[in-house]
C-alpha cells in the first residue's frame, strides 16, 4: 500500500478530505455565530441550554478539524466575530425570532450536519478522518434527539400529514 500504510496521521489528506474538512470548518464557524445570535432571541430556558450545548459541540469539532488542517499545512477559513449578548427585551417583537422558529432552525442545522458528516465518512480514506466524523455524527444525532424531544414537549413540532391505514369495513 506504500504511502497509505501504517499510521493514518502520517498519510497525506486527499483533496476531498481537505475540501470537506475545510468546508465543514467554515460552515461550523458560521453556524456558531448564528447560534450565538439565536441565544439572544430565545426566551425558553431549555432551548437556550440546547443552543449553548450546540455551540460547545461545534467548538469542540472546530478545534479538532483546525488541528488536522494546520498539521497538514492547510490555511484555515476566516472566523466571524463573537456575537455580543443582548437582552431579549431590547429586541423588537417584529424583529425577534420566535422559540419554535429557533428550534426548527436548530433541527434543520443538525440534520444538515449529519449529512455532511456522513459524506465525509464516505469519502475519507484516512481512518482517523472517518472516525473523527463518525464521532461528530454520533454526537449530532444525540443532540438532534434532544431537540426533537424538546420540540414535542413544547408543542413546537408540526408533523406532516399522518398516514393512517383505513381498515376495511
Coordinates of N, CA and C in Angstrom, one line a residue, residues 24 31 35 50-51 53-54 57-58 102-117 136-148 151:
X24 N -16.5 22.1 6.1 CA -17.2 21.8 7.4 C -16.8 22.8 8.4
X31 N -22.1 28.7 11.7 CA -23.2 28.1 12.5 C -23.1 28.6 13.9
X35 N -25.9 30.5 16.0 CA -26.5 30.0 17.3 C -26.3 31.1 18.4
X50 N -30.0 24.1 25.0 CA -29.6 23.3 23.9 C -28.8 24.1 22.9
X51 N -29.1 25.3 22.7 CA -28.3 26.2 21.8 C -26.8 26.3 22.4
X53 N -25.4 24.1 24.2 CA -24.8 22.7 24.0 C -24.3 22.6 22.6
X54 N -25.1 23.1 21.7 CA -24.8 23.0 20.2 C -23.5 23.9 19.9
X57 N -20.5 21.9 21.3 CA -20.2 20.8 20.4 C -19.5 21.3 19.1
X58 N -20.0 22.4 18.5 CA -19.4 22.9 17.3 C -17.9 23.4 17.6
X102 N -36.6 29.1 16.2 CA -35.3 28.8 16.5 C -35.1 27.3 16.6
X103 N -36.0 26.6 17.3 CA -35.9 25.2 17.4 C -36.0 24.5 16.1
X104 N -36.8 25.0 15.2 CA -36.9 24.4 13.8 C -35.6 24.6 13.1
X105 N -35.0 25.8 13.2 CA -33.7 26.0 12.5 C -32.6 25.2 13.1
X106 N -32.6 25.0 14.4 CA -31.6 24.2 15.1 C -31.7 22.7 14.6
X107 N -33.0 22.2 14.5 CA -33.2 20.9 14.0 C -32.7 20.7 12.6
X108 N -33.0 21.7 11.7 CA -32.5 21.7 10.3 C -31.0 21.7 10.2
X109 N -30.4 22.5 11.1 CA -28.9 22.7 11.1 C -28.3 21.3 11.5
X110 N -28.8 20.7 12.5 CA -28.3 19.4 12.9 C -28.4 18.4 11.9
X111 N -29.6 18.4 11.2 CA -29.8 17.4 10.1 C -28.8 17.6 9.0
X112 N -28.5 18.9 8.6 CA -27.5 19.2 7.6 C -26.2 18.7 8.0
X113 N -25.8 18.9 9.3 CA -24.6 18.5 9.8 C -24.4 17.0 9.8
X114 N -25.5 16.2 10.0 CA -25.4 14.8 9.9 C -25.1 14.3 8.5
X115 N -25.7 15.0 7.5 CA -25.4 14.6 6.1 C -24.0 15.0 5.8
X116 N -23.5 16.1 6.2 CA -22.1 16.5 6.0 C -21.1 15.5 6.6
X117 N -21.4 15.1 7.8 CA -20.6 14.1 8.5 C -20.6 12.8 7.7
X136 N -18.4 12.9 15.4 CA -19.2 14.1 15.2 C -20.7 13.7 14.9
X137 N -20.8 12.7 14.0 CA -22.1 12.2 13.6 C -22.9 11.7 14.8
X138 N -22.3 10.9 15.6 CA -22.9 10.3 16.8 C -23.3 11.4 17.8
X139 N -22.5 12.4 18.0 CA -22.8 13.5 18.9 C -23.9 14.3 18.4
X140 N -23.9 14.6 17.1 CA -25.0 15.4 16.5 C -26.3 14.6 16.6
X141 N -26.3 13.3 16.3 CA -27.5 12.5 16.4 C -28.1 12.6 17.8
X142 N -27.3 12.5 18.8 CA -27.7 12.6 20.2 C -28.4 14.0 20.5
X143 N -27.7 15.0 20.0 CA -28.2 16.4 20.2 C -29.5 16.5 19.4
X144 N -29.6 16.0 18.2 CA -30.8 16.1 17.5 C -32.0 15.4 18.2
X145 N -31.7 14.3 18.9 CA -32.7 13.6 19.7 C -33.3 14.5 20.8
X146 N -32.3 15.2 21.4 CA -32.8 16.2 22.5 C -33.6 17.3 21.9
X147 N -33.3 17.8 20.8 CA -34.0 18.9 20.2 C -35.4 18.4 19.8
X148 N -35.5 17.2 19.2 CA -36.8 16.6 18.8 C -37.7 16.4 20.1
X151 N -38.9 19.8 21.1 CA -40.0 20.2 20.2 C -41.3 19.6 20.5

